[in-house]
Coordinates of C-alpha atoms in Angstrom, one line a residue:
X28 CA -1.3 28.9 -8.3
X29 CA -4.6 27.1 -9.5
X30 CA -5.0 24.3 -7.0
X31 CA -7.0 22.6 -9.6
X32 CA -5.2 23.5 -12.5
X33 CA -1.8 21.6 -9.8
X34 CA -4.4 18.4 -9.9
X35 CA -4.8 18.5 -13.5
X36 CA -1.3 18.5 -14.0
X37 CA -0.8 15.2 -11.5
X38 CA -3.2 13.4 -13.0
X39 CA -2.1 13.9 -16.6
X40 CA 1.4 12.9 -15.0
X41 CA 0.4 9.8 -13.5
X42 CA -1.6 9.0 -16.8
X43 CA 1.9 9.1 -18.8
X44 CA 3.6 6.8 -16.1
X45 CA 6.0 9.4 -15.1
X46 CA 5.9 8.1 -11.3
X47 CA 3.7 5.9 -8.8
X48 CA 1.4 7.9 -7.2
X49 CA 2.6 8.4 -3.8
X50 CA 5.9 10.2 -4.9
X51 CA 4.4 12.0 -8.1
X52 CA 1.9 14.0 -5.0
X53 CA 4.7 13.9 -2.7
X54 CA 6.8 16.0 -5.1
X55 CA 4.3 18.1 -6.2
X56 CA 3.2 19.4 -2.6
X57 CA 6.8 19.8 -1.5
X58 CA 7.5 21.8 -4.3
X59 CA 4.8 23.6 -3.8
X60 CA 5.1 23.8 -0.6
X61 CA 4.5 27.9 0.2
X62 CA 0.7 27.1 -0.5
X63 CA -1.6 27.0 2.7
X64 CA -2.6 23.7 4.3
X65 CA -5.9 24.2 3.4
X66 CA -4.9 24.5 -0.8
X67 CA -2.6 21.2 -0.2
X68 CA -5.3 19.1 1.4
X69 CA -7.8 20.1 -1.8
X70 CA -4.7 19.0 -4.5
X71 CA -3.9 15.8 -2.3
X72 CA -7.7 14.8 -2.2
X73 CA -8.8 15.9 -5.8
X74 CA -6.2 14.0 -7.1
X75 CA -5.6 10.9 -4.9
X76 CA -10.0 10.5 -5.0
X77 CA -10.1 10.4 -8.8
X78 CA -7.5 7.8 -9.2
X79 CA -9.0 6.0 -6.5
X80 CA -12.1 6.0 -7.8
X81 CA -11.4 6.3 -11.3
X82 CA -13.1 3.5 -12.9
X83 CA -16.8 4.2 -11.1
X84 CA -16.3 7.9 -12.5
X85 CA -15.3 6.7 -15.9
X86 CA -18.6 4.4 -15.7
X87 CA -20.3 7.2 -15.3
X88 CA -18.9 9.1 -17.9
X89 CA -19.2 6.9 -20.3
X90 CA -22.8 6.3 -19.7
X91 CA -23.2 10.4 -20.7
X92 CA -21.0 10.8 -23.5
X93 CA -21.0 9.9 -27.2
X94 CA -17.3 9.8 -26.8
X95 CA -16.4 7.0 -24.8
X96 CA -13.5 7.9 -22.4
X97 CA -10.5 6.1 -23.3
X98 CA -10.9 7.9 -26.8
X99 CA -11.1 12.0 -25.1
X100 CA -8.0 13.9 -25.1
X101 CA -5.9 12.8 -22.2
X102 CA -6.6 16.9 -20.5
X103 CA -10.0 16.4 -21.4
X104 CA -10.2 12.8 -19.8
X105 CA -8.7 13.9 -16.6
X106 CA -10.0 17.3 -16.4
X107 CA -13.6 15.1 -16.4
X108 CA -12.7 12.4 -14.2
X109 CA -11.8 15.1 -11.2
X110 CA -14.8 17.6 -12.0
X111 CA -16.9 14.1 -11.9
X112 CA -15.1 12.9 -8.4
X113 CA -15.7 16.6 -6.6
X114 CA -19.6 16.7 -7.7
X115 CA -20.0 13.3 -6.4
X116 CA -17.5 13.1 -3.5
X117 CA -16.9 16.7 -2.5
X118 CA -20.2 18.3 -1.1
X119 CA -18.0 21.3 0.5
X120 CA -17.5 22.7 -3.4
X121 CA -20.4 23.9 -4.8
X122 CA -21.8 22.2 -8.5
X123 CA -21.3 25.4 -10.6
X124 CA -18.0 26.0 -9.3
X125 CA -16.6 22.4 -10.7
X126 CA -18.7 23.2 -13.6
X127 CA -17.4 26.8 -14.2
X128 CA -13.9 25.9 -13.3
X129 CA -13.5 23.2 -16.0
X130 CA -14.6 25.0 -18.3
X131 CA -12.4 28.0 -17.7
X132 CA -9.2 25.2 -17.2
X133 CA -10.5 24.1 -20.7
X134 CA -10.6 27.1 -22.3
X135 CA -6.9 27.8 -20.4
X136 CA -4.9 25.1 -22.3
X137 CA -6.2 25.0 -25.6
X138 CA -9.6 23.2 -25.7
X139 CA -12.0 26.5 -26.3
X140 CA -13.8 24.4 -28.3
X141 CA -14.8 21.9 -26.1
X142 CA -16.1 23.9 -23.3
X143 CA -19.4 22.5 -24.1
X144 CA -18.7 19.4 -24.4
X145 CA -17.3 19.5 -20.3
X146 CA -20.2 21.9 -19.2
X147 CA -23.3 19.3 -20.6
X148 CA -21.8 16.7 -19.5
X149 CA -20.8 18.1 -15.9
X150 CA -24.3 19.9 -15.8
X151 CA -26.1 16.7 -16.2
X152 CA -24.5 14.5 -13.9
X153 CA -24.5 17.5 -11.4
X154 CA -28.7 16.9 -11.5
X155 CA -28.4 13.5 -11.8
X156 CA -25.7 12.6 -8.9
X157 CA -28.5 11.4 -6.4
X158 CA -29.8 8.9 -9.0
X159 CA -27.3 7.3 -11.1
X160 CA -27.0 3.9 -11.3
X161 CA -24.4 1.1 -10.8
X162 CA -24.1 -2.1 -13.0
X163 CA -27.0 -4.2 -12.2
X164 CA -25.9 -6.9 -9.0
X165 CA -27.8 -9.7 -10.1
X166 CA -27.1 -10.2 -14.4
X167 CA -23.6 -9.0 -13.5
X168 CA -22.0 -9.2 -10.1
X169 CA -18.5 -9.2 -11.1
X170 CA -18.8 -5.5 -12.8
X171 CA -21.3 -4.7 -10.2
X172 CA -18.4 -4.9 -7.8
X173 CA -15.8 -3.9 -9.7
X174 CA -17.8 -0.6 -10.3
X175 CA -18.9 0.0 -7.1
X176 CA -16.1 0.0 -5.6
X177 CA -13.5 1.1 -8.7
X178 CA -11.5 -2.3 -8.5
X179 CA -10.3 -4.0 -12.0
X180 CA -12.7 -7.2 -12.4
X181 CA -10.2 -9.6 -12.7
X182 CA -8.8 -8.5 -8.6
X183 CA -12.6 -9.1 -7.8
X184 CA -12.5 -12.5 -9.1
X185 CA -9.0 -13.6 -8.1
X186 CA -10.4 -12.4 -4.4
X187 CA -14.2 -14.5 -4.8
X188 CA -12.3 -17.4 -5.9
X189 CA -10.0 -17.3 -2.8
X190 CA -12.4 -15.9 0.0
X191 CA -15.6 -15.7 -1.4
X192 CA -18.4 -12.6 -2.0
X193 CA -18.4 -11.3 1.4
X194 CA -14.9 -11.4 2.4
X195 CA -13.9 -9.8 -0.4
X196 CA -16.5 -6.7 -0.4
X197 CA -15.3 -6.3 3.2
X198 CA -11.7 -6.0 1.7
X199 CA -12.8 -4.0 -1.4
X200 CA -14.5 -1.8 1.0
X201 CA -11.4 -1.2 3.5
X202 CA -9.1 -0.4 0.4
X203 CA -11.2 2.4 -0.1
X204 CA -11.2 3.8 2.8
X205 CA -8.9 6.9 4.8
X206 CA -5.9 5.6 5.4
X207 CA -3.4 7.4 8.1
X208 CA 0.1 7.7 8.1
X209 CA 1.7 5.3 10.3
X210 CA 4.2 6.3 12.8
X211 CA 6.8 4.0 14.4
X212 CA 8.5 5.4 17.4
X213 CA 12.5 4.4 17.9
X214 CA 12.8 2.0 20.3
X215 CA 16.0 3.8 21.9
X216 CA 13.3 6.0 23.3
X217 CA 12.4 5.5 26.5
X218 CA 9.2 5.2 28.2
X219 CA 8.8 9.3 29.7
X220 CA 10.8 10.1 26.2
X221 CA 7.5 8.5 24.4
X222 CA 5.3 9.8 26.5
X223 CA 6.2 13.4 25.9
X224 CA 6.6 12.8 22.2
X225 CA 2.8 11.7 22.2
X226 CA 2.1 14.8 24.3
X227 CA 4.0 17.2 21.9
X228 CA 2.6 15.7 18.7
X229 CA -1.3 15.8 20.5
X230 CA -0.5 19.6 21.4
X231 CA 0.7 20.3 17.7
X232 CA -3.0 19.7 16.8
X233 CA -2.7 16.2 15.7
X234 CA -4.5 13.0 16.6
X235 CA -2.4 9.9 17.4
X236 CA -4.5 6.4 17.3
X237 CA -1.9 3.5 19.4
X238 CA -2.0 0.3 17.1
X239 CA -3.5 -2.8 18.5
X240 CA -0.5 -4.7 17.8
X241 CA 2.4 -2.8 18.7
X242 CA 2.8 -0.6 21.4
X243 CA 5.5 1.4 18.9
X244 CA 3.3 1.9 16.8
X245 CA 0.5 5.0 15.9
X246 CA -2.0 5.8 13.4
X247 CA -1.4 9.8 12.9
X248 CA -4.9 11.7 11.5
X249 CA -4.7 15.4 10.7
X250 CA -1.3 15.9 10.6
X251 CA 1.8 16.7 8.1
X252 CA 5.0 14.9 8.4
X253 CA 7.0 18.3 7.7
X254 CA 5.6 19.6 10.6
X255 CA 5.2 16.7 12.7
X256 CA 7.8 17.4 16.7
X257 CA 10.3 14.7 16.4
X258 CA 10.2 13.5 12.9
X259 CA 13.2 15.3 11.6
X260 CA 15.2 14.6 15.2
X261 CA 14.5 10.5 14.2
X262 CA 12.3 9.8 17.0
X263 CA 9.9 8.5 14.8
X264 CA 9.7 6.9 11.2
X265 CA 6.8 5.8 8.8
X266 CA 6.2 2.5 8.8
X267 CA 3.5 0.2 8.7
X268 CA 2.6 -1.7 11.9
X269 CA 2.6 -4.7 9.0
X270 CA 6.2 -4.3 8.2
X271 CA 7.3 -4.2 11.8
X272 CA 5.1 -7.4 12.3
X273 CA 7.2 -9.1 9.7
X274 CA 10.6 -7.7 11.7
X275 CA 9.2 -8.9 15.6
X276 CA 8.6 -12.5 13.6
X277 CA 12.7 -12.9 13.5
X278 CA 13.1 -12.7 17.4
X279 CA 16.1 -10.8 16.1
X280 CA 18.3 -10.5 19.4
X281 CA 21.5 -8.5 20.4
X282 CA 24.5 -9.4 18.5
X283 CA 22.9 -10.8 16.2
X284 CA 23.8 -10.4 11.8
X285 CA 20.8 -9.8 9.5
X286 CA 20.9 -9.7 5.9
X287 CA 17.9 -7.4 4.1
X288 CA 18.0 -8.3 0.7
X289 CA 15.0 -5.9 -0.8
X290 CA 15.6 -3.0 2.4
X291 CA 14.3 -0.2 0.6
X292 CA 12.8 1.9 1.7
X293 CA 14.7 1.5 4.7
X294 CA 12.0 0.5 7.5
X295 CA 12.4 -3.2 8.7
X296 CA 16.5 -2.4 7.9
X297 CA 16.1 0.2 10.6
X298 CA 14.2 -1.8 13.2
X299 CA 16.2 -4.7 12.8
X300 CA 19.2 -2.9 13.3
X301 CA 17.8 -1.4 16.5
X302 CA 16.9 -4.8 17.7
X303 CA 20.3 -6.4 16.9
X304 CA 22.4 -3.5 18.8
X305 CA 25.6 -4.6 18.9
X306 CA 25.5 -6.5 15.9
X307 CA 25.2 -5.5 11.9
X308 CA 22.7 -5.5 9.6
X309 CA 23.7 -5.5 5.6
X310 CA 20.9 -3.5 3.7
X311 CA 21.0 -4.3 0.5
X312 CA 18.6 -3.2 -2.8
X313 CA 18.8 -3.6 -6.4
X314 CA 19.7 0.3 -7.7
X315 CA 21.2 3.4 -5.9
X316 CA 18.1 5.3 -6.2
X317 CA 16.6 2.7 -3.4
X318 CA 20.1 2.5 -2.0
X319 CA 19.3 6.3 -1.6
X320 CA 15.9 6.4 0.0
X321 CA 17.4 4.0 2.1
X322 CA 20.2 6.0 3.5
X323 CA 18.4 9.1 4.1
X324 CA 15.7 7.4 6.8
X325 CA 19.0 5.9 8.1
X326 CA 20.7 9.0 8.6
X327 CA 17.4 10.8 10.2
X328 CA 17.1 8.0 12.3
X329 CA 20.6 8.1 13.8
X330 CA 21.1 4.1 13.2
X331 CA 24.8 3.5 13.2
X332 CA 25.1 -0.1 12.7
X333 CA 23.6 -0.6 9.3
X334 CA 26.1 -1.0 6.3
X335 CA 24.4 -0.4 2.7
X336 CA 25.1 -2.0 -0.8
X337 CA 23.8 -1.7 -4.0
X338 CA 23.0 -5.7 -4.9
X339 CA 21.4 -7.7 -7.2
X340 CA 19.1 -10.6 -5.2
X341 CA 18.8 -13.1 -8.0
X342 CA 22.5 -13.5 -7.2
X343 CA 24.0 -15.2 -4.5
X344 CA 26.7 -14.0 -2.9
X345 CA 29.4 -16.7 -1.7
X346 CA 31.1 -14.9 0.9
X347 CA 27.7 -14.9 2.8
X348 CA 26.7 -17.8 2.6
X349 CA 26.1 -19.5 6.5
X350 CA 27.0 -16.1 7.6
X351 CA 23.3 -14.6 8.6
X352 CA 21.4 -15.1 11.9
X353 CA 18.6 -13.7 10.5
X354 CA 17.3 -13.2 6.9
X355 CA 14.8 -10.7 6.0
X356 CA 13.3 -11.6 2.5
X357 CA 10.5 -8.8 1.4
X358 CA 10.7 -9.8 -2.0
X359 CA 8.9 -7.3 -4.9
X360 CA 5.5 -8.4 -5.3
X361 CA 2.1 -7.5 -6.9
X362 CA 1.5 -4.9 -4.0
X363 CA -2.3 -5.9 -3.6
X364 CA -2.3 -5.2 -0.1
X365 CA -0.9 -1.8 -0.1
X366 CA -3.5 -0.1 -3.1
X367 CA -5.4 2.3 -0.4
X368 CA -2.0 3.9 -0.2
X369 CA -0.5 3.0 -3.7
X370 CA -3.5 4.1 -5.2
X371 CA -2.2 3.2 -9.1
X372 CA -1.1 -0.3 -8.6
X373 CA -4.7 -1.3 -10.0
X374 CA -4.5 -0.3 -13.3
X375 CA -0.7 -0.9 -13.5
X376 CA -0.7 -4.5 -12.7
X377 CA -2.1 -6.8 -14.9
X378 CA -2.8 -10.8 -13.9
X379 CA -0.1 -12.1 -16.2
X380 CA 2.6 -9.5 -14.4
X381 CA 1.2 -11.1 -10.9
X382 CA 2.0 -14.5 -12.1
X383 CA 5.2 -13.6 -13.8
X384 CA 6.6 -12.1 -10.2
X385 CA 6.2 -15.3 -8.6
X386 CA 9.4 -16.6 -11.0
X387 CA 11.4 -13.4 -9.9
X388 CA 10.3 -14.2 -6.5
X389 CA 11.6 -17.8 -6.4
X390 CA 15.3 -16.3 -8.1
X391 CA 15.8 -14.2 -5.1
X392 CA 14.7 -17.1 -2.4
X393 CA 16.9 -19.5 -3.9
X394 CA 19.8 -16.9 -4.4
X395 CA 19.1 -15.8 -0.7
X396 CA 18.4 -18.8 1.0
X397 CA 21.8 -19.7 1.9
X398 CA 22.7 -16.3 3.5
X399 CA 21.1 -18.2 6.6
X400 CA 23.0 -20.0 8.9
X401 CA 22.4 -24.1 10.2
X402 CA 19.7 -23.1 12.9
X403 CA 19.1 -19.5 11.5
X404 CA 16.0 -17.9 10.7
X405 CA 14.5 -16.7 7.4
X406 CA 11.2 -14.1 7.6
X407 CA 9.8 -14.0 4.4
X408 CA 7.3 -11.5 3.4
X409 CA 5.2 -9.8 0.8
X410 CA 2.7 -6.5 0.6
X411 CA -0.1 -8.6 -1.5
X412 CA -3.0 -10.6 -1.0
X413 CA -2.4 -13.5 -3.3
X414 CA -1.9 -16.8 -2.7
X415 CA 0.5 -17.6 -5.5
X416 CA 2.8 -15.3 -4.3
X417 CA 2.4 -16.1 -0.8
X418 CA 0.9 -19.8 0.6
X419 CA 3.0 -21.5 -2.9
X420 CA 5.8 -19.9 -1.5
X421 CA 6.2 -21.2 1.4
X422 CA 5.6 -25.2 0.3
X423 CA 8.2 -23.9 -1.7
X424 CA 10.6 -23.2 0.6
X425 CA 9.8 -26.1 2.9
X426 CA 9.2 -28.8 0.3
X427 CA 12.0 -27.4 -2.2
X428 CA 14.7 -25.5 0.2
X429 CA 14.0 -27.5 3.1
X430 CA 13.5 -25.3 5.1
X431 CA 11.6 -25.7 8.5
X432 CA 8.4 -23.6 9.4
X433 CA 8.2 -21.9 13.0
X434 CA 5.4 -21.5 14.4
X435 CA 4.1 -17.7 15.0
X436 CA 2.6 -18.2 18.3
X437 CA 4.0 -16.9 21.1
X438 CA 6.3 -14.5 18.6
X439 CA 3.3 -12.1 17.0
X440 CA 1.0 -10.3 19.1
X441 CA -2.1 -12.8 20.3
X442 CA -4.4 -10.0 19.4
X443 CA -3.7 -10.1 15.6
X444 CA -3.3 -14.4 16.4
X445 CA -6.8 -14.3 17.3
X446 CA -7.8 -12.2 14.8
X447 CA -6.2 -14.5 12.7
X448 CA -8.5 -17.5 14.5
X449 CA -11.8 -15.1 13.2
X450 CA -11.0 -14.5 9.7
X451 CA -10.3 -18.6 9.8
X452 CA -13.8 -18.7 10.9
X453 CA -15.0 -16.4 8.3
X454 CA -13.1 -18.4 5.4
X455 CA -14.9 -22.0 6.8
X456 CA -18.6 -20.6 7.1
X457 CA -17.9 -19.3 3.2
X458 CA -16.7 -22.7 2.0
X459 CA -13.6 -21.3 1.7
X460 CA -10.2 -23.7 2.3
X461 CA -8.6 -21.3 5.2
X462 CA -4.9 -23.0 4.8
X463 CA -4.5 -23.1 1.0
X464 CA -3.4 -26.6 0.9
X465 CA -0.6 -25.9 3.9
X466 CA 0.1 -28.3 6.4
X467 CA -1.1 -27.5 10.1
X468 CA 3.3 -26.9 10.9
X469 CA 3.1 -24.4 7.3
X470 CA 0.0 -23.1 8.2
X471 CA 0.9 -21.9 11.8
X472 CA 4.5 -20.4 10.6
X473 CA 2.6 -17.9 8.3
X474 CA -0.2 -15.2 8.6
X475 CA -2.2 -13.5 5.8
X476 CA -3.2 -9.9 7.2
X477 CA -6.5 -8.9 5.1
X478 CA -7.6 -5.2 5.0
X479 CA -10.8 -5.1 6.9
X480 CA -10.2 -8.0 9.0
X481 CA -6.8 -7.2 10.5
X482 CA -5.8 -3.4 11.5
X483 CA -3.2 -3.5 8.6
X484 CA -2.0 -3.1 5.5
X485 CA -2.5 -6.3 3.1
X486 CA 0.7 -8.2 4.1
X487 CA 1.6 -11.7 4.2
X488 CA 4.7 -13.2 6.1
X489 CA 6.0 -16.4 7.3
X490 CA 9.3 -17.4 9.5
X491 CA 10.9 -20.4 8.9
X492 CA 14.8 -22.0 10.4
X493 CA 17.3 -23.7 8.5
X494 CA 17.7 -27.0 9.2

């Protein structure tokens, strides 16, 4: 199998909207799966690197073509974009082999006559890739950055007008970065059970980086899940130490009922039900398919005391209203935060289609909202780094659902508090408002984790009790 001609083939996938990224080069590697390591890392990288960095390459391309880009053939336009991203990002492949192997791919599925075409354009960024220049900073910073670091101008702006030039470069800067899987080991296991997990995963050839927030929780580097000791026994899951931030701000105890409206994939579902042993946890998502990613990290993770429904969370429904100690509310959002994994949510998602979640956001609040009994606590939480969909929402639920905001201290970590304290810094020395127009109660119940600043995903949550 042509390992480029596999890329290709993703690309052109991803460009018809057959699937989000993340599961399109899932699928293709596991079906593919009889190829060496070494033939998996090159399709993973070609193809997750040019959709990363697809707008810079397409800058480029543009600058050396008579044809601008969005008018090629949609083989032609992809088979450029990755040739572009291994001359420029790639220095282990040599220039004529991207060159020659384009054109041969060309040539392979119908485009004979365009071989040209690729070659002089490939051949001529190949002796200019030292030199070639970005947007000029100073008559245009907005498309300077957006450029430079491949991000649609309007995030660029949204993120100035928030934080300012420098906090945002730091966060455009983090997105792009190598982002490891992260590992969450069960809490059943105990303390000489973890330690020899670490020890078998380290002997396996693979690095293991302890988060500085949760003692659970590791960054993995050079490793596969599929081969990973105790992933398929369910002594370890992925998930972001971000989500399980937003499960450890319920203080869920023993005993105790929780209510996941949105549970899919399964994560927080699965820590909260570890957490509340003894009690129940009702997982609940909008469509079987979620339903079913759901069950199956359930059922590798041996968690017994989870029940699963297929539910819509605009509605509310009566019979459990009062019922829930705990609500977890991680409602579907504009999934800023998460676009060094997700690496297609930036040219998906469009600023109208932010604003227009914040509606659907507010339907499943207000539906949800009375799951929680008097004195019972609500976590809500989003993947994104926009205000509107996180700071609004909770003066919404405290000015318009009365509900009452807890403060995080003493509940989160005090390392990720105190970073919390420096990027609050950061925000006043830019002339930036650090609370968003929250009172000092609002303000302390929630936390904005910023890529760059916090070692996180983009993720905002916030606890609150009902009165």
């Amino acid at each position: 199998m042509n390992t480029r001609e596999l890329a290709l083939d993703t690309l052109l996938a991803l460009e018809r909207g057959e699937d989000y990224s993340h599961r399109l080069v899932k699928a293709v590697l596991d079906k593919y799966d009889y190829l060496d390591a070494r033939d998996k890392s090159f399709v993973k990288r070609v193809t997750e690197g040019t959709l990363e960095r697809q707008l810079e390459l397409d800058y480029y391309l543009d600058g050396r073509s008579r044809l601008p880009v969005r008018k090629m053939r949609p083989l032609i336009r992809c088979l450029l974009r990755m040739s572009v991203y291994q001359l420029l990002y790639m220095d282990s492949v040599p220039d004529s082999a991207v060159c020659n192997e384009a054109c041969k791919l060309a040539a392979k599925r119908g485009f004979q006559n365009l071989k040209g075409f690729v070659n002089g354009i490939l051949r001529n960024i190949s002796k200019e890739k030292g030199s070639m220049p970005l947007p000029d900073e100073k008559r245009n910073p907005l498309e300077y950055l957006s450029v430079k670091y491949s991000m649609p101008e309007w995030f660029v702006e949204l993120w100035q007008d928030e934080y300012g030039r420098e906090i945002t470069e730091t966060i455009l800067k983090s997105l792009l970065e190598v982002h490891p899987v992260s590992l969450r080991f069960s809490t059943s296991l105990s303390k000489e059970e973890r330690k020899r997990l670490r020890s078998r995963i380290r002997n396996a050839g693979m690095e293991l980086k302890r988060s500085r927030y949760l003692s659970d929780v590791y960054l993995l580097e050079h490793g596969e899940l599929s081969a990973l000791p105790g992933f398929k026994e369910g002594m370890c899951t992925v998930q972001d130490v971000s989500s399980a931030l937003a499960v450890e701000a319920a203080e869920i105890g023993e005993g105790d009922f929780v209510v996941d409206v949105c549970a899919a994939p399964g994560g927080k579902s699965i820590l909260a039900a570890e957490k509340a042993w003894g009690g129940k946890v009702l997982a609940r998502d909008i469509s079987e398919e979620k339903i079913g990613r759901t069950e199956e990290n359930i059922r590798r993770m041996h968690v017994e005391n989870i029940e699963m429904e297929v539910f819509d969370g605009t509605r509310t429904d009566e019979a459990l209203v009062g019922k829930a100690d705990v609500v977890l509310l991680d409602v579907p959002c504009s999934g800023l935060g998460v676009m060094g994994k997700k690496r297609d949510i930036k040219y998906r998602m469009t600023r109208e289609n932010a604003e227009s979640l914040t509606e659907l956001q507010k339907q499943i609040v207000r539906a949800s909202a009375p799951y929680v009994r008097p004195g019972g606590t609500l976590v809500y939480s989003t993947c994104t780094i926009h205000r509107q969909e996180n700071e609004d929402m909770v003066r919404y639920l405290t000015q318009e659902l009365a509900f009452e905001p807890v403060s995080l201290a003493g509940i989160l970590p005090e390392e990720l508090l105190g970073d919390k304290r420096c990027l609050q810094e950061e925000l006043r020395r830019a002339g930036k408002e650090y609370a968003a127009g929250l009172t000092d109660a609002e303000y302390d119940a929630c936390i904005q984790l910023l890529p760059g600043y916090m070692e996180a995903d983009g993720f905002f949550m916030a606890r609150f009790i009902k009165k």
